PDB file of C-alpha atoms in Angstrom:
ATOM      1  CA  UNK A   1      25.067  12.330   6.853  1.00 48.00           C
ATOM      2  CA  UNK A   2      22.933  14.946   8.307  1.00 50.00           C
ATOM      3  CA  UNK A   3      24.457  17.254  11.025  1.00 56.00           C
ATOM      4  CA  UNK A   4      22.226  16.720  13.784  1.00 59.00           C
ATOM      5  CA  UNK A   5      24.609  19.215  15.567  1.00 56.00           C
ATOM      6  CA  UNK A   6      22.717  21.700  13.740  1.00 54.00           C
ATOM      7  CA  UNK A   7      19.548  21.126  14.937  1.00 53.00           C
ATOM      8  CA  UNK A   8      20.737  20.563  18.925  1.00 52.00           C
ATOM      9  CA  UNK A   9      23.045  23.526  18.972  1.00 50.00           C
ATOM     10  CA  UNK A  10      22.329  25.644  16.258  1.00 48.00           C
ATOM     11  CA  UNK A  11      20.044  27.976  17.691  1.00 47.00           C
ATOM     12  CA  UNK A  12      19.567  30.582  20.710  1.00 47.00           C
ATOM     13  CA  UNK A  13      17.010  30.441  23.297  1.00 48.00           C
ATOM     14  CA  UNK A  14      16.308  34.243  22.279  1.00 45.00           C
ATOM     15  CA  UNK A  15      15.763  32.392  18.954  1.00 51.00           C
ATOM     16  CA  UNK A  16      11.746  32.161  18.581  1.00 48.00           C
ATOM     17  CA  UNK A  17      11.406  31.714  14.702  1.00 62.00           C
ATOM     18  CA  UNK A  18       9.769  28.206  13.807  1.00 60.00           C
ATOM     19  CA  UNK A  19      12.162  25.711  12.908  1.00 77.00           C
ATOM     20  CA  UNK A  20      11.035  22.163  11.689  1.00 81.00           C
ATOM     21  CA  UNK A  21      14.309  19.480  10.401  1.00 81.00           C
ATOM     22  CA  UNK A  22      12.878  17.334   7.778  1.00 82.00           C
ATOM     23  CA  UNK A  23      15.485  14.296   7.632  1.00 82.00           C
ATOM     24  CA  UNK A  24      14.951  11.777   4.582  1.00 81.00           C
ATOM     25  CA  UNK A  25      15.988   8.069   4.495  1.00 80.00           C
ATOM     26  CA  UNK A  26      16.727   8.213   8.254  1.00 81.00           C
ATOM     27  CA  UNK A  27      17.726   4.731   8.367  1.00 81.00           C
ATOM     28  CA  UNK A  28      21.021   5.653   8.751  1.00 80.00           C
ATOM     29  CA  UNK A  29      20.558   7.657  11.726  1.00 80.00           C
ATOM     30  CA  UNK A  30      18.119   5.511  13.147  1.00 81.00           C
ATOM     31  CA  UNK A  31      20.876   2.643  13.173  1.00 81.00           C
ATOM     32  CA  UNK A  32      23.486   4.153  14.154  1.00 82.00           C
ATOM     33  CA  UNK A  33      24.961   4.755  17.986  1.00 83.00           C
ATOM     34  CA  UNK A  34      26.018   8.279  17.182  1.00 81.00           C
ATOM     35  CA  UNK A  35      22.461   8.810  15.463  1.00 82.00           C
ATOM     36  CA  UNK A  36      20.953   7.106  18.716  1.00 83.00           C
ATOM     37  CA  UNK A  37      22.516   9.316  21.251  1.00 83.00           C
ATOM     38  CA  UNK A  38      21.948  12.846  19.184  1.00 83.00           C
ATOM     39  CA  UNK A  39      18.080  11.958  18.934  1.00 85.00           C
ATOM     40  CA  UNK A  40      17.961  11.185  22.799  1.00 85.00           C
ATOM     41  CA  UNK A  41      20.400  14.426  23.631  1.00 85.00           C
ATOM     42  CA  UNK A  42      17.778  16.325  21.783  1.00 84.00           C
ATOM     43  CA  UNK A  43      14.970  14.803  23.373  1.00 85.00           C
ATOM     44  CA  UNK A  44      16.014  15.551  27.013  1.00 86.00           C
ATOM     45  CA  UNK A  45      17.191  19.010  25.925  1.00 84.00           C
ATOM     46  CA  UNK A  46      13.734  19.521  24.998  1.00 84.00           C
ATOM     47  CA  UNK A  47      12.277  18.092  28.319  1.00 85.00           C
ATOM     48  CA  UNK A  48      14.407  20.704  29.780  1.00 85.00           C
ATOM     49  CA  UNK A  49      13.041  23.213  28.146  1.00 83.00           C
ATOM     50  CA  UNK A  50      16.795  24.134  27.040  1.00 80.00           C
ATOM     51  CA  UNK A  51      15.313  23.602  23.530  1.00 78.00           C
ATOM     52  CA  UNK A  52      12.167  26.040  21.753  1.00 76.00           C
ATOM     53  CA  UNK A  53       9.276  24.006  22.125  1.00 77.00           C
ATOM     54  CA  UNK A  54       8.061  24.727  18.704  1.00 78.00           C
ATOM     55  CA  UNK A  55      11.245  23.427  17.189  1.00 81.00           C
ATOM     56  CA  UNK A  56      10.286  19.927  15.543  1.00 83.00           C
ATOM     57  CA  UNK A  57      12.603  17.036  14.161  1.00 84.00           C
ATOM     58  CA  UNK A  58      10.554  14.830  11.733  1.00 85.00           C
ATOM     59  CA  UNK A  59      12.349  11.402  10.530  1.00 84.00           C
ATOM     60  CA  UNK A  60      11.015  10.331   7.286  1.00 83.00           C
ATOM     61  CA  UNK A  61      12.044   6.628   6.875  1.00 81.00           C
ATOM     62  CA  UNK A  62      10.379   3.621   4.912  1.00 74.00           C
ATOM     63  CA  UNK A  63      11.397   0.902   7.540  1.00 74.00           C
ATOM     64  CA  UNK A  64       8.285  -0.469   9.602  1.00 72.00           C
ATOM     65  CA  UNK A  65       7.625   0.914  12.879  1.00 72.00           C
ATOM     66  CA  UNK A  66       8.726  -2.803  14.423  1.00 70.00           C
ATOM     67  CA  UNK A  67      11.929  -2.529  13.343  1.00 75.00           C
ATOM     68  CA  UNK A  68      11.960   0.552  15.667  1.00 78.00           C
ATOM     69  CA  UNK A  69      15.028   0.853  17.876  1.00 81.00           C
ATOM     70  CA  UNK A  70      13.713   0.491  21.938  1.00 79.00           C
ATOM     71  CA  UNK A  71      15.918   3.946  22.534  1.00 79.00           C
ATOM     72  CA  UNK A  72      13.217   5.397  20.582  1.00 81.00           C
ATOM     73  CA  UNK A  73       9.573   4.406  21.180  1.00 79.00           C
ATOM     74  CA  UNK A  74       9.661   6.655  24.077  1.00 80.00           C
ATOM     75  CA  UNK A  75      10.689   9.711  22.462  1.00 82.00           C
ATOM     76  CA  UNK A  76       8.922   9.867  19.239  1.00 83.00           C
ATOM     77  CA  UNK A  77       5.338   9.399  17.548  1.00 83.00           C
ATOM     78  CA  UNK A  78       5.315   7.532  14.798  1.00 81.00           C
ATOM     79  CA  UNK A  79       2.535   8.589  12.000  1.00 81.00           C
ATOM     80  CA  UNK A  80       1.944   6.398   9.175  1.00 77.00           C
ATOM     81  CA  UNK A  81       1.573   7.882   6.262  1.00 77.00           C
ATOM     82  CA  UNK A  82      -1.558   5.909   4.655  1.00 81.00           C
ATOM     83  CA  UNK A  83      -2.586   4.441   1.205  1.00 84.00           C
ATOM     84  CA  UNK A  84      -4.040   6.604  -1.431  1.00 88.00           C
ATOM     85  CA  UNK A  85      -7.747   5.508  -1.530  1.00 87.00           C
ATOM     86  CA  UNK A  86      -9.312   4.453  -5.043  1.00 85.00           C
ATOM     87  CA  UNK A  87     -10.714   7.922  -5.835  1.00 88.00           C
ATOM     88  CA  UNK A  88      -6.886   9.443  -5.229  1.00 90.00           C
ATOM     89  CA  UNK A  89      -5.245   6.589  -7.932  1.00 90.00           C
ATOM     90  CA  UNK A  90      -8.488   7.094 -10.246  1.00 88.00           C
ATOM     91  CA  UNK A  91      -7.719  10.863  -9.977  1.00 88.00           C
ATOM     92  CA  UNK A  92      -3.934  10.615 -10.587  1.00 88.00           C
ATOM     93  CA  UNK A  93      -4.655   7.852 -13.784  1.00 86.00           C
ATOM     94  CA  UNK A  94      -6.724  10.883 -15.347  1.00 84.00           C
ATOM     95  CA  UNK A  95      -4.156  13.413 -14.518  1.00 84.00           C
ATOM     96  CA  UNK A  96      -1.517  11.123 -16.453  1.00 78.00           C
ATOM     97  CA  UNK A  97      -3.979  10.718 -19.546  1.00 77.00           C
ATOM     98  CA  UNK A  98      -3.788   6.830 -19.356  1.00 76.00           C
ATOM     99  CA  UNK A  99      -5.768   5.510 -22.073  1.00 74.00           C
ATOM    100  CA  UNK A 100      -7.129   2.316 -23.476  1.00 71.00           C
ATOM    101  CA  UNK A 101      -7.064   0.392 -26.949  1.00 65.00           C
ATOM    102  CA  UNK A 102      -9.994   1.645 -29.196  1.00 61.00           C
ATOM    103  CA  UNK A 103     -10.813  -1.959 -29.721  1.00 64.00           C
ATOM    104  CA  UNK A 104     -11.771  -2.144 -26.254  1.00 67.00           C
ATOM    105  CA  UNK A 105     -15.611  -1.540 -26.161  1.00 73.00           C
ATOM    106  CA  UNK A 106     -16.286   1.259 -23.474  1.00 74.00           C
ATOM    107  CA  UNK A 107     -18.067  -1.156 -20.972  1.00 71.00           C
ATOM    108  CA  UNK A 108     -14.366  -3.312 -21.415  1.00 74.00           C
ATOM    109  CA  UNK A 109     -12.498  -0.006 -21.038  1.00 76.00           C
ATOM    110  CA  UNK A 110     -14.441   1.020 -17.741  1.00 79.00           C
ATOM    111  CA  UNK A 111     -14.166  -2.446 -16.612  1.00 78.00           C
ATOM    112  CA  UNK A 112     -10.016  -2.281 -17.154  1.00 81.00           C
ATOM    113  CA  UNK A 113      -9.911   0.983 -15.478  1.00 84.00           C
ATOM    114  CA  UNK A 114     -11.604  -0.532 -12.233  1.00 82.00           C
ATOM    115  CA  UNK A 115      -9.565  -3.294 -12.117  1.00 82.00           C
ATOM    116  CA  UNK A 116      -6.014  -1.494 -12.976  1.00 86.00           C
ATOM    117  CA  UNK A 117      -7.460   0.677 -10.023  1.00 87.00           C
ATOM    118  CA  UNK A 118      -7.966  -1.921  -8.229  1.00 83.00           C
ATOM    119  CA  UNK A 119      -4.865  -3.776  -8.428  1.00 84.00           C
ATOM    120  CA  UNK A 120      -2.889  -0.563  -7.635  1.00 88.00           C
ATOM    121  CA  UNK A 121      -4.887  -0.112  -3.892  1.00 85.00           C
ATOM    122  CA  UNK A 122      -3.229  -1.002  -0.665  1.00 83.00           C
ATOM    123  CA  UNK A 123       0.303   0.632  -1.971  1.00 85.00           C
ATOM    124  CA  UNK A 124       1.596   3.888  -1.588  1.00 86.00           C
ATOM    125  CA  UNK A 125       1.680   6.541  -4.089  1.00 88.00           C
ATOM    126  CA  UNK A 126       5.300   6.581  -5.119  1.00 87.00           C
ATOM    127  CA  UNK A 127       4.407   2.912  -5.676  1.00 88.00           C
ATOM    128  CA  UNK A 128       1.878   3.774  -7.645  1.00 90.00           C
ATOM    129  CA  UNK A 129       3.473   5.869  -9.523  1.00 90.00           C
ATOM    130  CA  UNK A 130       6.677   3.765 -10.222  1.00 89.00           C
ATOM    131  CA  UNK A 131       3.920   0.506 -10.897  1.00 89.00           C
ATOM    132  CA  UNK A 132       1.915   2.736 -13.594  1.00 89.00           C
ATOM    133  CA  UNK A 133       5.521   4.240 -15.504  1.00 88.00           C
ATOM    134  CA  UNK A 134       6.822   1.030 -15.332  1.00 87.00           C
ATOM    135  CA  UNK A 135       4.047  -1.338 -17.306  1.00 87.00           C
ATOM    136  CA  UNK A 136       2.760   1.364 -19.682  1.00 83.00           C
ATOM    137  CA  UNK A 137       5.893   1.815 -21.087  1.00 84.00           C
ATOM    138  CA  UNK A 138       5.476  -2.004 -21.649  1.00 83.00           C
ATOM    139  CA  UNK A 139       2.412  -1.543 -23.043  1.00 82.00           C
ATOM    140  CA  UNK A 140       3.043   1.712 -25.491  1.00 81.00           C
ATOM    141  CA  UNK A 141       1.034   3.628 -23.011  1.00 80.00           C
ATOM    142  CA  UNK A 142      -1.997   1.947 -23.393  1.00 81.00           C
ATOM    143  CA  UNK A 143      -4.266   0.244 -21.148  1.00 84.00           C
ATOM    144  CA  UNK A 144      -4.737  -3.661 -21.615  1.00 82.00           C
ATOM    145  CA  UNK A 145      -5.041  -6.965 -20.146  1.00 82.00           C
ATOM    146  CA  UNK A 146      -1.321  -7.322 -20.435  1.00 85.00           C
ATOM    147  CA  UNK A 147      -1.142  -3.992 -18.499  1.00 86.00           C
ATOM    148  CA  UNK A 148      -2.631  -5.498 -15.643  1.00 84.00           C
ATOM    149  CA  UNK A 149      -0.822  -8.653 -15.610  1.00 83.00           C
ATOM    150  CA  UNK A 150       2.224  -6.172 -15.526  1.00 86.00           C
ATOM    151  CA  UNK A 151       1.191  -4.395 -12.761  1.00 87.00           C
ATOM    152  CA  UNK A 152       0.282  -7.609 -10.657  1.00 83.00           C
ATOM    153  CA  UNK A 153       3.868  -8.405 -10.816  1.00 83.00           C
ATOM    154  CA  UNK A 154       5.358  -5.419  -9.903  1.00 86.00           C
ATOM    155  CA  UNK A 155       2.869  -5.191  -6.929  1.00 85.00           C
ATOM    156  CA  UNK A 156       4.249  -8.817  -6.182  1.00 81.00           C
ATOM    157  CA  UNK A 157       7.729  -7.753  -5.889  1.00 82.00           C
ATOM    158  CA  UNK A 158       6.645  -4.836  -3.683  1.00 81.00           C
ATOM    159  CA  UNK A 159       4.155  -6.676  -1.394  1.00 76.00           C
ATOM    160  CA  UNK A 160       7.361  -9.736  -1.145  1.00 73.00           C
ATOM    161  CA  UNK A 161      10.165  -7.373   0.483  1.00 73.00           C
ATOM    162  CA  UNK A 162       8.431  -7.748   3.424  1.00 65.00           C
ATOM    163  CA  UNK A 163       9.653 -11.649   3.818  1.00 67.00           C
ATOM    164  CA  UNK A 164       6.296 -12.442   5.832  1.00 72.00           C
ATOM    165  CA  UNK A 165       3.306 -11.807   2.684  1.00 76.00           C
ATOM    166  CA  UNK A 166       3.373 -13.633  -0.342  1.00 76.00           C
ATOM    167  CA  UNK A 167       1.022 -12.693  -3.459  1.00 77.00           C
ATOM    168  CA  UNK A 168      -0.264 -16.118  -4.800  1.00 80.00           C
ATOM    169  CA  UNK A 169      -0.999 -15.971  -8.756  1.00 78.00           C
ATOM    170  CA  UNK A 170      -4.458 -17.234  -8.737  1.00 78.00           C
ATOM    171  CA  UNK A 171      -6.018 -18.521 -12.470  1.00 81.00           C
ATOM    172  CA  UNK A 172      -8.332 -20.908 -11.380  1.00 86.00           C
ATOM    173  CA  UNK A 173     -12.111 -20.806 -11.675  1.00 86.00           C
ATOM    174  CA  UNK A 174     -15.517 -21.972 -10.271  1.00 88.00           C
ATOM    175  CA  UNK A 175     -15.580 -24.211 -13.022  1.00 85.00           C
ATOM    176  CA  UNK A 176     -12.693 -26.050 -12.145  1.00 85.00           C
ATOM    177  CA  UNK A 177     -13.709 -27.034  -8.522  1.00 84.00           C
ATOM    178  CA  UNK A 178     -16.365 -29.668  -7.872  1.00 83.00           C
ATOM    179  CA  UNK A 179     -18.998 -29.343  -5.001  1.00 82.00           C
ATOM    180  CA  UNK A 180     -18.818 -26.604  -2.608  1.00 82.00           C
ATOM    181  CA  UNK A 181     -22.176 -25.678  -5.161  1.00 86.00           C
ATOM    182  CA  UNK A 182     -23.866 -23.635  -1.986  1.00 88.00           C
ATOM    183  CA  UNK A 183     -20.279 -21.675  -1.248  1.00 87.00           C
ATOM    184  CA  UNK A 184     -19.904 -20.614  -5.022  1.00 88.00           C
ATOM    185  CA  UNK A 185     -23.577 -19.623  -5.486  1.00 89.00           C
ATOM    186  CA  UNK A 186     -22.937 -17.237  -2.578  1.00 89.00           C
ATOM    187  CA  UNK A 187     -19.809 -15.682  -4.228  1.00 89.00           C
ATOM    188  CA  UNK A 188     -21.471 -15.390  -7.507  1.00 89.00           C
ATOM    189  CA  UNK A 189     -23.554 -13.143  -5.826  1.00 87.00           C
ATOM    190  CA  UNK A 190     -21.088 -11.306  -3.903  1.00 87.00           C
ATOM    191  CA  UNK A 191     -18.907 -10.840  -7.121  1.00 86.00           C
ATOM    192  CA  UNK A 192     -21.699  -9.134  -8.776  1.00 83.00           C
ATOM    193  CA  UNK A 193     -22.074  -6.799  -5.714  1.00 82.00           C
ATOM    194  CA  UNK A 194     -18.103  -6.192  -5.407  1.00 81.00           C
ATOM    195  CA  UNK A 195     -17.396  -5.565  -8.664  1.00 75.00           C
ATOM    196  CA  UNK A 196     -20.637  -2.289  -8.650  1.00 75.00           C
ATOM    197  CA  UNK A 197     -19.793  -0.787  -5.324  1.00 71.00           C
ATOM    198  CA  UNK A 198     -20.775   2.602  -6.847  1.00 69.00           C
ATOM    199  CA  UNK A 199     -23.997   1.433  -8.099  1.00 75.00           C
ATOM    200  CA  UNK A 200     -24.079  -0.931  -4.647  1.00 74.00           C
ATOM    201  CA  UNK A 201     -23.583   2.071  -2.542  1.00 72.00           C
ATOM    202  CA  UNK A 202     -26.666   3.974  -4.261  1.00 75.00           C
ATOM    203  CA  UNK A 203     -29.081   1.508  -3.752  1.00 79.00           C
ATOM    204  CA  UNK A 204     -28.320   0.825   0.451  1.00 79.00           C
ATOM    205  CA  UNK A 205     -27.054  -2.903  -0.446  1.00 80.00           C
ATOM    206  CA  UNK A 206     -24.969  -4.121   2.482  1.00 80.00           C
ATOM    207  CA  UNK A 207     -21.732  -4.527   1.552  1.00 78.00           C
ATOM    208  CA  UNK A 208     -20.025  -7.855   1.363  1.00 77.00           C
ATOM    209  CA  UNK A 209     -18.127  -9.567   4.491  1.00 79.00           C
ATOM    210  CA  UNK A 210     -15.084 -11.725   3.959  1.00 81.00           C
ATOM    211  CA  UNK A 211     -15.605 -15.600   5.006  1.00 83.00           C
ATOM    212  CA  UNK A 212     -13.459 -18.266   6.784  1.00 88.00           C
ATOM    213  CA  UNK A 213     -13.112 -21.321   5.281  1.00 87.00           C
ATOM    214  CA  UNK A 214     -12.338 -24.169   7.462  1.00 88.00           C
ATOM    215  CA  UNK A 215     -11.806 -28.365   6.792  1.00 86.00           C
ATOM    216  CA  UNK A 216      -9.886 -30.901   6.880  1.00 88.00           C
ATOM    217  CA  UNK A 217      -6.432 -30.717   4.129  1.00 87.00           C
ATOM    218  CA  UNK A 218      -6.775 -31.818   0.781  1.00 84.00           C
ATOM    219  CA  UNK A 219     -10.650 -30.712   0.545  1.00 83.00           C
ATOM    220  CA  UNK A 220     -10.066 -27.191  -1.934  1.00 83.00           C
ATOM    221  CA  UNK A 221      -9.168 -24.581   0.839  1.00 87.00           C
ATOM    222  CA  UNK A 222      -6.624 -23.245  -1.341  1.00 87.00           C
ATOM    223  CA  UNK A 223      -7.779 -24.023  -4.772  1.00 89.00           C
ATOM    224  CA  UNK A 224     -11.707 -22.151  -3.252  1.00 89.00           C
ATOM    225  CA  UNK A 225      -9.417 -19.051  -2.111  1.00 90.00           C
ATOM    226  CA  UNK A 226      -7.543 -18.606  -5.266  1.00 90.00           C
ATOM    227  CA  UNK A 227     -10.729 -18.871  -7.458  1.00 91.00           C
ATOM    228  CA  UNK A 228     -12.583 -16.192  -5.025  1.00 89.00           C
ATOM    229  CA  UNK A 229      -9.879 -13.930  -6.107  1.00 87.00           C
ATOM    230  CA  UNK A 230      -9.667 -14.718  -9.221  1.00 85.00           C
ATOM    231  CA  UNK A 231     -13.658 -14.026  -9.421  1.00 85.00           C
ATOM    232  CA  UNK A 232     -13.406 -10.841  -7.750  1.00 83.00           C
ATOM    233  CA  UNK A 233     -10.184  -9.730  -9.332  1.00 77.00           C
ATOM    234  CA  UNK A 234      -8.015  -8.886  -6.255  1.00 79.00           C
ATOM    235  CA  UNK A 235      -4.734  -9.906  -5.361  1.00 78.00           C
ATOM    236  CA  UNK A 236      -4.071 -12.965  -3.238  1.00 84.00           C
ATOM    237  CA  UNK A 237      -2.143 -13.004  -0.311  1.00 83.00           C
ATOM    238  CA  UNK A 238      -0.563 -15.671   1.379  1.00 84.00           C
ATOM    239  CA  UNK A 239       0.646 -15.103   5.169  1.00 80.00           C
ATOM    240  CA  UNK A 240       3.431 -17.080   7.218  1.00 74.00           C
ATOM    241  CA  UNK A 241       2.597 -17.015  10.117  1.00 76.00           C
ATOM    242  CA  UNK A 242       5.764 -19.026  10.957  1.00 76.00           C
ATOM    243  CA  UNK A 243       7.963 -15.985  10.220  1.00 70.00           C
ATOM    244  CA  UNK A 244       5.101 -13.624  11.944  1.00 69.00           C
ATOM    245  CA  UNK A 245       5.783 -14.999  14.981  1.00 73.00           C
ATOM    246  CA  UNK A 246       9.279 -15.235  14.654  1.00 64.00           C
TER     247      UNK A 246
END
């Protein structure tokens, strides 16, 4: 374990050189009593002023801020470290020289990229990285269909530690739910617009809003919401809000 005795008493007052602690995987500080009582020793040392102010403890940790300890909310700020955005991913596919079948015709290998991209958002980049080693060496290296389906599952195992979010497998279609001819129309259209945001963007089209989708059970909520994301290839996410509240 770290010696946090090093950081509260390791130093002189006449001491003015910068001093940051970086501690990795604090979870095990952050649960323990000894851990605990060092961090608050510290941070009324520091209130004192019997600590430099420009010394700086940073707690790297992967737990999520709720599972904070109460000792601790007062004493620390908690920045979350946030998602690579899709430019960041496309960047770091190109750096890695991910390519696709030559079978694929270039509009199918653009369209593969967007939606490996795609599938990859909302994780962070070590995720990222670990999703992309892990399915191309499934796939030979190569971009495919079955590359995606890869991914989709590792993102499912991810997204599923959480114990609250489930990702839903959604296959179904349009095609395969009767009426609700208005709601589909208006999807159709907001497909096309999702699926060209860069062209979208270009030409001032408003981008499109999410809908709620209310009735009675037993009248295609579900079935309507895994067919939207099957349509605009995205991942489906299913909340319990029993556990949320728990």
């Amino acid at each position: 374990m770290f010696d946090l005795s090093k950081v509260f008493f390791g130093f002189s007052d006449a001491d003015t050189e910068a001093k940051v602690f970086i501690i990795r995987s604090a979870e095990s500080i952050i649960s323990s009593v000894e851990g605990l009582a060092a961090l608050q020793l510290f941070a009324q040392r520091y209130e004192r002023k019997e600590i430099d102010s420009i010394c700086t403890i940073i707690l790297v940790s992967t737990q999520p801020v709720s599972s904070l300890p109460v000792e601790l909310n007062r004493i620390v700020n908690v920045i979350e470290v946030l998602s690579p955005t899709e430019q960041e991913i496309k960047d770091y596919l190109e750096k890695e020289k991910i390519r696709s079948f030559t079978h694929y015709r270039p509009s199918a290998q653009n369209d593969l990229r967007k939606r490996f991209v795609r599938t990859l958002q909302g994780l962070q980049m070590n995720e990222v990285k670990q999703i992309v080693r892990t399915t191309l060496t499934q796939t030979n290296g190569f971009l495919s269909e079955e590359t995606i389906e890869y991914a989709l599952v590792e993102k499912r195992k991810i997204v599923e530690k959480s114990g609250i979010v489930e990702v839903v497998r959604a296959n179904e279609s349009f095609e395969e739910i009767g009426g609700l001819s208005k709601l589909k129309k208006d999807l159709e259209n907001k497909a096309v617009i999702y699926n060209n945001l860069s062209r979208v963007k270009d030409l001032n089209i408003p981008y499109p809003k999410g809908c709620l989708i209310i009735g009675m059970p037993g009248c295609g909520k579900s079935m309507i919401a895994k067919a939207i994301a099957n349509k605009f290839g995205v991942s489906l996410l299913r909340l319990d809000v029993n556990r949320l509240m728990g």
